[in-house]
CSV table of C-alpha atoms in Angstrom, one decimal:
chain,number,residue,atom,x,y,z
A,1,MET,CA,-25.6,-15.3,-10.8
A,2,ASN,CA,-26.2,-16.7,-7.5
A,3,ALA,CA,-24.6,-17.7,-4.4
A,4,THR,CA,-24.7,-21.3,-4.5
A,5,SER,CA,-23.6,-21.7,-8.7
A,6,ALA,CA,-21.1,-18.7,-8.7
A,7,ARG,CA,-17.8,-19.1,-10.7
A,8,ILE,CA,-15.8,-16.2,-8.9
A,9,ALA,CA,-12.2,-15.5,-8.5
A,10,VAL,CA,-10.2,-12.9,-6.5
A,11,VAL,CA,-6.3,-12.7,-8.2
A,12,GLY,CA,-4.6,-11.5,-5.6
A,13,ALA,CA,-4.3,-12.6,-1.6
A,14,GLY,CA,-4.1,-8.6,-0.3
A,15,PRO,CA,-5.9,-6.6,1.5
A,16,GLY,CA,-8.8,-5.8,-1.1
A,17,GLY,CA,-8.3,-9.6,-2.4
A,18,LEU,CA,-9.1,-11.1,0.9
A,19,ILE,CA,-11.4,-8.3,2.7
A,20,CYS,CA,-14.0,-9.4,-0.2
A,21,ALA,CA,-13.2,-12.9,-0.3
A,22,ARG,CA,-14.6,-12.8,3.4
A,23,ILE,CA,-17.5,-10.4,3.1
A,24,LEU,CA,-18.2,-12.9,0.1
A,25,GLN,CA,-18.0,-16.0,2.7
A,26,LEU,CA,-19.5,-14.2,5.6
A,27,HIS,CA,-23.0,-13.9,3.3
A,28,GLY,CA,-22.6,-17.4,1.8
A,29,TRP,CA,-20.7,-16.9,-1.4
A,30,SER,CA,-18.3,-19.2,-2.7
A,31,VAL,CA,-15.2,-17.5,-3.9
A,32,THR,CA,-11.7,-18.6,-4.5
A,33,VAL,CA,-8.0,-16.1,-4.6
A,34,PHE,CA,-5.1,-17.2,-6.5
A,35,GLU,CA,-1.9,-15.7,-5.1
A,36,ARG,CA,1.6,-15.8,-6.8
A,37,GLU,CA,3.5,-16.2,-3.5
A,38,ALA,CA,3.8,-19.5,-2.8
A,39,SER,CA,2.8,-19.2,1.4
A,40,PRO,CA,1.4,-16.8,3.2
A,41,SER,CA,4.9,-16.4,5.0
A,42,ALA,CA,6.8,-16.0,1.4
A,43,ARG,CA,8.0,-12.9,1.9
A,44,THR,CA,7.7,-10.3,4.7
A,45,GLN,CA,4.8,-7.7,4.2
A,46,GLY,CA,6.5,-4.8,4.8
A,47,GLY,CA,5.8,-1.8,7.4
A,48,THR,CA,2.7,-0.2,9.2
A,49,LEU,CA,-0.6,0.5,8.1
A,50,ASP,CA,-2.9,3.9,9.4
A,51,ILE,CA,-6.3,2.3,8.7
A,52,HIS,CA,-8.9,5.3,9.0
A,53,THR,CA,-12.4,5.6,10.7
A,54,SER,CA,-14.1,5.9,7.6
A,55,THR,CA,-12.6,3.8,5.1
A,56,GLY,CA,-10.3,0.8,6.1
A,57,GLN,CA,-12.0,0.4,9.4
A,58,GLN,CA,-15.6,1.0,7.9
A,59,ALA,CA,-14.3,-2.5,5.4
A,60,LEU,CA,-13.1,-4.2,9.0
A,61,ARG,CA,-16.5,-3.4,10.1
A,62,GLU,CA,-18.2,-5.0,7.6
A,63,ALA,CA,-16.2,-7.8,7.5
A,64,GLY,CA,-17.3,-8.9,11.4
A,65,LEU,CA,-13.1,-8.1,11.8
A,66,LEU,CA,-13.5,-4.7,13.6
A,67,ASP,CA,-12.7,-5.9,17.4
A,68,ARG,CA,-9.8,-8.7,15.8
A,69,PHE,CA,-8.2,-5.3,14.5
A,70,HIS,CA,-8.6,-3.1,17.6
A,71,ALA,CA,-6.7,-5.4,19.8
A,72,LEU,CA,-3.8,-5.8,17.0
A,73,ALA,CA,-3.5,-2.0,16.0
A,74,ARG,CA,-1.5,0.6,17.7
A,75,PRO,CA,-3.7,4.0,18.4
A,76,GLU,CA,-0.4,5.8,19.7
A,77,GLY,CA,1.2,4.8,16.1
A,78,GLU,CA,-0.7,8.3,14.8
A,79,VAL,CA,1.8,10.3,16.7
A,80,TRP,CA,4.2,12.2,13.9
A,81,ARG,CA,6.7,14.7,14.3
A,82,ARG,CA,8.7,16.7,11.9
A,83,VAL,CA,11.9,17.4,12.5
A,84,ASP,CA,14.5,19.8,11.4
A,85,PRO,CA,17.1,18.4,9.2
A,86,LEU,CA,20.0,20.3,10.3
A,87,THR,CA,20.1,20.2,13.6
A,88,ALA,CA,17.2,17.4,15.0
A,89,GLU,CA,15.0,19.9,16.6
A,90,VAL,CA,11.4,18.3,16.9
A,91,LEU,CA,9.6,21.2,14.8
A,92,GLU,CA,5.8,20.0,15.2
A,93,VAL,CA,4.3,16.9,17.1
A,94,ASP,CA,1.1,16.0,15.3
A,95,ARG,CA,-1.6,13.9,17.9
A,96,PRO,CA,-4.8,13.0,18.2
A,97,ALA,CA,-7.0,14.7,20.8
A,98,ASP,CA,-7.8,12.7,23.1
A,99,GLY,CA,-10.3,10.3,22.7
A,100,GLN,CA,-10.4,10.9,19.1
A,101,ALA,CA,-7.9,8.2,17.2
A,102,GLY,CA,-9.2,7.8,14.9
A,103,ARG,CA,-5.8,6.4,12.5
A,104,PRO,CA,-4.5,3.4,14.7
A,105,GLU,CA,-1.6,2.1,13.1
A,106,ILE,CA,-1.2,-2.1,12.0
A,107,ASP,CA,1.9,-3.8,10.8
A,108,ARG,CA,1.4,-5.1,7.1
A,109,GLY,CA,1.7,-8.6,7.7
A,110,GLN,CA,-0.7,-8.8,11.0
A,111,LEU,CA,-3.4,-7.1,8.7
A,112,ARG,CA,-2.7,-10.1,5.9
A,113,GLY,CA,-2.7,-11.9,8.8
A,114,LEU,CA,-5.5,-11.3,9.9
A,115,LEU,CA,-7.8,-11.5,6.9
A,116,LEU,CA,-6.6,-14.9,6.4
A,117,ASP,CA,-7.9,-16.4,9.4
A,118,SER,CA,-11.1,-15.1,8.7
A,119,LEU,CA,-11.1,-17.3,5.3
A,120,ALA,CA,-12.4,-21.2,5.4
A,121,THR,CA,-9.7,-23.3,5.2
A,122,GLY,CA,-8.2,-23.7,1.2
A,123,THR,CA,-9.5,-20.5,0.2
A,124,VAL,CA,-6.6,-19.4,-1.1
A,125,ARG,CA,-4.9,-21.1,-4.2
A,126,TRP,CA,-1.0,-20.3,-3.0
A,127,GLY,CA,1.7,-20.7,-5.6
A,128,ARG,CA,-0.9,-20.0,-8.2
A,129,PRO,CA,0.2,-17.0,-10.5
A,130,VAL,CA,-1.9,-15.8,-13.5
A,131,SER,CA,-0.7,-14.8,-16.7
A,132,ARG,CA,-3.6,-13.5,-17.9
A,133,VAL,CA,-7.3,-13.1,-18.3
A,134,VAL,CA,-9.0,-14.3,-21.8
A,135,PRO,CA,-12.4,-13.6,-22.3
A,136,HIS,CA,-15.3,-16.5,-23.9
A,137,GLY,CA,-17.2,-12.9,-24.9
A,138,ASP,CA,-20.2,-14.3,-22.9
A,139,GLY,CA,-19.3,-12.4,-19.5
A,140,THR,CA,-17.2,-15.3,-18.6
A,141,HIS,CA,-13.5,-15.6,-18.8
A,142,ARG,CA,-10.6,-18.3,-18.4
A,143,LEU,CA,-7.9,-17.1,-16.0
A,144,LEU,CA,-4.6,-18.6,-17.3
A,145,PHE,CA,-1.6,-19.2,-14.4
A,146,GLU,CA,1.7,-19.3,-15.6
A,147,ASP,CA,2.5,-23.1,-15.5
A,148,GLY,CA,-0.2,-23.1,-18.9
A,149,THR,CA,-3.3,-24.3,-16.7
A,150,GLY,CA,-6.6,-22.6,-17.1
A,151,GLU,CA,-9.8,-21.9,-15.1
A,152,ASP,CA,-12.9,-20.5,-16.4
A,153,PHE,CA,-15.0,-18.0,-14.0
A,154,ASP,CA,-18.2,-15.8,-13.8
A,155,LEU,CA,-16.6,-13.3,-12.1
A,156,VAL,CA,-12.9,-12.1,-11.7
A,157,VAL,CA,-11.8,-9.9,-9.6
A,158,GLY,CA,-8.0,-7.6,-10.0
A,159,ALA,CA,-6.9,-7.3,-6.8
A,160,ASP,CA,-3.3,-8.0,-7.9
A,161,GLY,CA,-1.8,-4.6,-7.5
A,162,ALA,CA,0.5,-2.2,-9.2
A,163,TRP,CA,1.7,-5.0,-11.9
A,164,SER,CA,-2.1,-6.4,-12.0
A,165,ARG,CA,-2.2,-9.0,-14.7
A,166,VAL,CA,-6.0,-8.5,-15.1
A,167,ARG,CA,-5.9,-4.9,-15.9
A,168,PRO,CA,-4.8,-5.3,-19.3
A,169,ALA,CA,-8.3,-7.6,-20.2
A,170,LEU,CA,-9.6,-3.6,-19.1
A,171,SER,CA,-7.7,-0.9,-20.0
A,172,ASP,CA,-3.8,-0.4,-21.4
A,173,ALA,CA,-3.2,2.2,-18.5
A,174,VAL,CA,0.4,0.9,-17.2
A,175,PRO,CA,2.0,2.2,-13.8
A,176,ARG,CA,4.3,5.4,-14.9
A,177,TYR,CA,7.8,6.6,-12.5
A,178,THR,CA,6.8,9.5,-10.1
A,179,GLY,CA,9.9,11.0,-10.9
A,180,VAL,CA,11.0,9.5,-6.8
A,181,THR,CA,12.0,6.7,-5.2
A,182,PHE,CA,12.4,5.7,-1.6
A,183,VAL,CA,15.4,3.5,-0.4
A,184,GLY,CA,14.1,1.8,2.8
A,185,THR,CA,16.0,0.0,5.8
A,186,GLY,CA,15.2,-1.1,8.7
A,187,PHE,CA,16.2,-1.2,12.5
A,188,HIS,CA,15.3,-4.6,14.6
A,189,ASP,CA,14.4,-4.2,18.6
A,190,SER,CA,15.3,-0.7,18.4
A,191,ASP,CA,14.5,0.6,22.1
A,192,THR,CA,17.5,-1.4,23.0
A,193,ARG,CA,19.6,-1.6,20.3
A,194,HIS,CA,19.4,2.1,18.6
A,195,PRO,CA,18.5,3.8,21.6
A,196,ALA,CA,18.8,7.0,20.7
A,197,PHE,CA,17.6,6.7,17.3
A,198,ALA,CA,14.5,5.1,19.0
A,199,ARG,CA,13.6,8.2,21.3
A,200,LEU,CA,14.0,10.5,17.7
A,201,VAL,CA,11.5,9.1,15.8
A,202,GLY,CA,8.8,8.3,18.9
A,203,ASP,CA,5.8,6.1,19.3
A,204,GLY,CA,4.9,6.4,15.7
A,205,THR,CA,6.7,8.5,12.9
A,206,MET,CA,9.8,11.1,12.4
A,207,SER,CA,10.2,13.0,9.1
A,208,ALA,CA,12.9,15.5,8.3
A,209,MET,CA,12.6,17.3,4.9
A,210,SER,CA,14.1,19.8,2.9
A,211,GLY,CA,14.8,20.3,-1.2
A,212,SER,CA,13.9,17.4,-3.3
A,213,LYS,CA,14.9,15.1,-0.7
A,214,GLY,CA,14.1,13.3,2.7
A,215,LEU,CA,14.9,11.0,5.6
A,216,THR,CA,11.6,8.9,7.9
A,217,ALA,CA,11.2,6.7,10.1
A,218,GLN,CA,7.9,4.9,11.4
A,219,ARG,CA,8.2,2.2,14.0
A,220,ASN,CA,6.1,-1.3,14.1
A,221,SER,CA,5.4,-3.7,16.5
A,222,GLY,CA,7.7,-5.3,18.4
A,223,GLY,CA,10.7,-2.5,18.5
A,224,HIS,CA,10.6,-2.3,14.7
A,225,LEU,CA,11.7,0.5,13.2
A,226,ASP,CA,11.3,1.2,9.1
A,227,ALA,CA,13.4,3.5,7.7
A,228,VAL,CA,13.3,5.2,4.4
A,229,ALA,CA,15.2,7.9,2.0
A,230,ILE,CA,13.1,9.7,0.2
A,231,PHE,CA,14.3,11.7,-2.8
A,232,ARG,CA,13.7,12.6,-6.9
A,233,ALA,CA,15.8,11.3,-8.9
A,234,PRO,CA,15.7,9.4,-12.8
A,235,GLU,CA,14.8,5.9,-12.3
A,236,ASP,CA,17.8,4.4,-13.2
A,237,TRP,CA,19.8,6.5,-10.5
A,238,TYR,CA,21.9,3.9,-9.2
A,239,VAL,CA,23.0,2.5,-11.9
A,240,THR,CA,24.2,6.1,-13.4
A,241,ALA,CA,25.9,6.0,-9.8
A,242,GLY,CA,27.7,2.9,-10.4
A,243,LEU,CA,25.8,1.1,-7.8
A,244,ASP,CA,24.9,-2.4,-7.1
A,245,PHE,CA,22.4,-3.2,-4.0
A,246,ALA,CA,24.0,-6.0,-2.8
A,247,ASP,CA,27.0,-3.7,-2.2
A,248,THR,CA,25.6,-2.5,0.8
A,249,ALA,CA,28.4,-0.1,1.9
A,250,ALA,CA,28.1,1.2,-1.3
A,251,VAL,CA,24.8,2.1,-1.1
A,252,ARG,CA,25.6,3.4,2.1
A,253,ALA,CA,28.6,5.9,1.7
A,254,HIS,CA,26.1,7.3,-1.6
A,255,LEU,CA,23.2,8.1,0.2
A,256,LEU,CA,25.6,9.8,3.1
A,257,ASP,CA,27.1,11.9,0.8
A,258,MET,CA,23.3,12.9,-0.5
A,259,TYR,CA,22.5,14.0,2.8
A,260,ASP,CA,25.1,15.6,3.7
A,261,GLY,CA,25.3,18.8,6.4
A,262,TRP,CA,22.1,16.8,7.5
A,263,HIS,CA,22.5,16.3,11.5
A,264,ASP,CA,24.5,13.4,13.0
A,265,SER,CA,21.5,12.0,14.5
A,266,LEU,CA,19.4,11.4,11.3
A,267,LEU,CA,22.1,10.2,9.2
A,268,TYR,CA,22.2,7.3,11.9
A,269,LEU,CA,19.3,6.4,9.9
A,270,LEU,CA,21.4,6.0,6.5
A,271,ARG,CA,25.1,4.1,8.7
A,272,SER,CA,23.1,2.1,11.4
A,273,GLY,CA,20.6,-0.1,10.2
A,274,ASP,CA,20.2,-3.3,10.7
A,275,SER,CA,19.6,-4.5,6.9
A,276,GLY,CA,21.2,-3.8,3.5
A,277,PHE,CA,18.8,-1.4,1.4
A,278,VAL,CA,15.9,-1.9,-0.5
A,279,ASN,CA,15.7,0.2,-3.7
A,280,ARG,CA,11.7,1.4,-4.3
A,281,PRO,CA,10.7,3.7,-6.9
A,282,LEU,CA,6.9,4.9,-6.4
A,283,TYR,CA,4.8,4.7,-9.9
A,284,ALA,CA,1.2,5.7,-10.4
A,285,LEU,CA,-1.3,5.2,-12.9
A,286,PRO,CA,-2.9,7.9,-14.4
A,287,VAL,CA,-5.6,10.5,-13.4
A,288,PRO,CA,-8.6,9.6,-13.3
A,289,PRO,CA,-8.3,6.1,-13.6
A,290,ALA,CA,-11.2,5.2,-16.6
A,291,TRP,CA,-11.9,1.4,-18.1
A,292,ASP,CA,-15.1,0.9,-20.6
A,293,HIS,CA,-17.2,-1.6,-17.8
A,294,VAL,CA,-16.5,-5.8,-19.0
A,295,PRO,CA,-19.2,-8.2,-17.8
A,296,GLY,CA,-17.5,-10.2,-15.5
A,297,LEU,CA,-14.3,-8.8,-14.6
A,298,THR,CA,-13.4,-5.9,-12.5
A,299,LEU,CA,-10.5,-4.5,-10.6
A,300,VAL,CA,-10.0,-3.1,-6.5
A,301,GLY,CA,-7.2,-1.7,-4.6
A,302,ASP,CA,-3.8,-0.6,-5.9
A,303,ALA,CA,-5.0,-2.9,-9.7
A,304,ALA,CA,-7.2,-0.4,-10.2
A,305,HIS,CA,-6.3,2.6,-9.1
A,306,LEU,CA,-2.3,3.1,-8.0
A,307,MET,CA,-0.9,6.0,-6.2
A,308,PRO,CA,1.5,7.6,-4.4
A,309,PRO,CA,1.7,6.0,-0.8
A,310,LEU,CA,0.8,8.6,1.4
A,311,GLY,CA,-2.3,7.8,3.8
A,312,VAL,CA,-4.8,5.8,1.3
A,313,GLY,CA,-3.7,2.9,-1.0
A,314,ALA,CA,-4.5,0.0,1.8
A,315,ASN,CA,-7.2,2.2,3.3
A,316,LEU,CA,-9.0,2.4,-0.7
A,317,ALA,CA,-8.2,-1.4,-1.2
A,318,LEU,CA,-10.4,-2.9,2.1
A,319,LEU,CA,-13.0,-0.3,0.6
A,320,ASP,CA,-13.3,-1.4,-3.0
A,321,GLY,CA,-13.0,-4.8,-1.6
A,322,ALA,CA,-16.3,-4.3,0.7
A,323,GLU,CA,-17.4,-2.7,-1.4
A,324,LEU,CA,-18.0,-5.0,-4.1
A,325,ALA,CA,-19.2,-8.0,-2.5
A,326,LEU,CA,-21.5,-5.9,-0.6
A,327,ALA,CA,-23.0,-4.7,-4.2
A,328,LEU,CA,-22.9,-8.1,-5.2
A,329,VAL,CA,-24.7,-9.7,-2.3
A,330,ALA,CA,-27.1,-6.9,-2.6
A,331,HIS,CA,-28.5,-7.0,-6.5
A,332,PRO,CA,-30.3,-9.6,-7.4
A,333,GLU,CA,-27.6,-9.7,-11.0
A,334,ALA,CA,-23.9,-9.5,-10.8
A,335,ASP,CA,-23.7,-7.4,-13.9
A,336,ALA,CA,-25.7,-4.7,-12.6
A,337,ALA,CA,-23.8,-5.2,-8.7
A,338,VAL,CA,-20.3,-4.6,-10.5
A,339,ARG,CA,-21.3,-1.7,-12.6
A,340,ALA,CA,-23.0,0.2,-9.3
A,341,TYR,CA,-19.2,-0.4,-7.6
A,342,GLU,CA,-17.3,1.2,-10.5
A,343,GLU,CA,-20.1,3.8,-10.7
A,344,VAL,CA,-18.8,5.2,-7.2
A,345,MET,CA,-15.2,3.2,-6.6
A,346,LEU,CA,-13.9,5.7,-10.2
A,347,PRO,CA,-15.2,8.6,-9.1
A,348,ARG,CA,-13.5,8.8,-5.5
A,349,ALA,CA,-10.2,7.2,-6.8
A,350,ALA,CA,-10.5,9.2,-9.2
A,351,ASP,CA,-10.3,12.5,-6.4
A,352,LEU,CA,-7.7,10.7,-3.9
A,353,ALA,CA,-5.1,10.3,-7.4
A,354,ALA,CA,-5.4,14.1,-7.9
A,355,GLY,CA,-4.7,15.0,-4.0
A,356,THR,CA,-2.3,11.7,-3.2
A,357,ALA,CA,-0.2,13.0,-6.8
A,358,GLN,CA,-0.1,17.0,-5.5
A,359,GLY,CA,0.8,15.5,-1.7
A,360,LEU,CA,3.9,14.3,-3.2
A,361,ASN,CA,5.0,17.8,-5.3
A,362,ASN,CA,4.2,19.9,-2.2
A,363,MET,CA,6.2,16.9,0.1
A,364,LEU,CA,8.8,16.8,-2.4
A,365,PRO,CA,8.9,20.1,-4.9
A,366,PRO,CA,10.2,19.5,-8.3
A,367,GLU,CA,13.1,21.6,-9.6
A,368,GLY,CA,11.3,24.7,-10.5
A,369,ALA,CA,7.7,24.3,-8.3
A,370,PRO,CA,6.7,27.1,-6.8
A,371,ALA,CA,6.5,26.2,-2.7
A,372,PRO,CA,3.5,24.6,-1.4
A,373,VAL,CA,0.5,26.7,-1.0
A,374,PRO,CA,0.8,27.6,2.9
A,375,GLY,CA,-1.8,25.1,5.2
A,376,SER,CA,-1.1,22.3,2.5
A,377,ARG,CA,-0.9,19.4,3.4
A,378,ARG,CA,2.2,18.4,5.5
A,379,PRO,CA,4.6,15.9,5.0
A,380,GLY,CA,4.0,12.1,6.2
A,381,GLN,CA,0.0,13.8,7.1
A,382,PRO,CA,-1.6,10.8,6.0
A,383,LEU,CA,-4.9,11.7,3.2
A,384,THR,CA,-8.3,11.7,5.3
């Protein structure tokens, strides 16, 4: 396989897949990205991401996009404050020392737009959902699409997230519910419309935790606040409670009952959001992530190593995509490149997946679990 003849498919237009395609194109390689969403604006991309110096930023540097990233990023978003649930007193403020900011925030949509704009026109084929991958037995694979058509490729890169359609061709691992659910809402134009709550949140993230539940809010660009209630519950908790998420008032009343006794300024998060509530159960792949190497096929990001969202996932996806592309460029033989990539990526992901699993338990201790060890990772503090 070489730069002029290789047929390379990336499945999924998230950070890992897009940065892989960008770096391959920088080095003269041809690549096609297949995305199930109909267009870049088919849905909102979610909240904000902290991009770390040694992982996500390093990947963006390799892609020639670091300066453009810094033009959009918000270093002030690194500030994190811990608030007492009963009094709303600010107990701790964690901010980087002067000149040492290493995790500036950027909205997910802005990061995706930055990566999309860096690709050659037509690289991403929108509205092309993959149903499965079929091996030909010679190291090549056919992508089968949901419309019944198919295309053949020398290398397929699964960058299609938690419920990857590529993963089953490599592994029988499936995501498992972690026991923790996020219920999200949002506040628009918060400094004008919700000034007291915006001040409580500050420039970055506000977190209030007690036992097996918490409330957090995080500033995005444009004055938007992304807010979540976090709690341990069975996966079907809302079914048992008789809730329909289309009934915002009923969900709000249930959550307010769950957080009864918390300070009123924190309950504002549940009472006064500008959007409805979205149920987001957290899933993770088994630890450690592993599979037997298959020529012509590999995974990056959440498709490879889905883990709790504690400041690691997007950074690892960017690093995975960059390292895979650089390995392909550097090695004369593609299968050796993929093996070299997997030999580095899988052990790294295993360590971080174990760390995020423990971090989730420290943040929201399961019933009967011992208290977190003093000095262990604080709620809301990203793993490095």
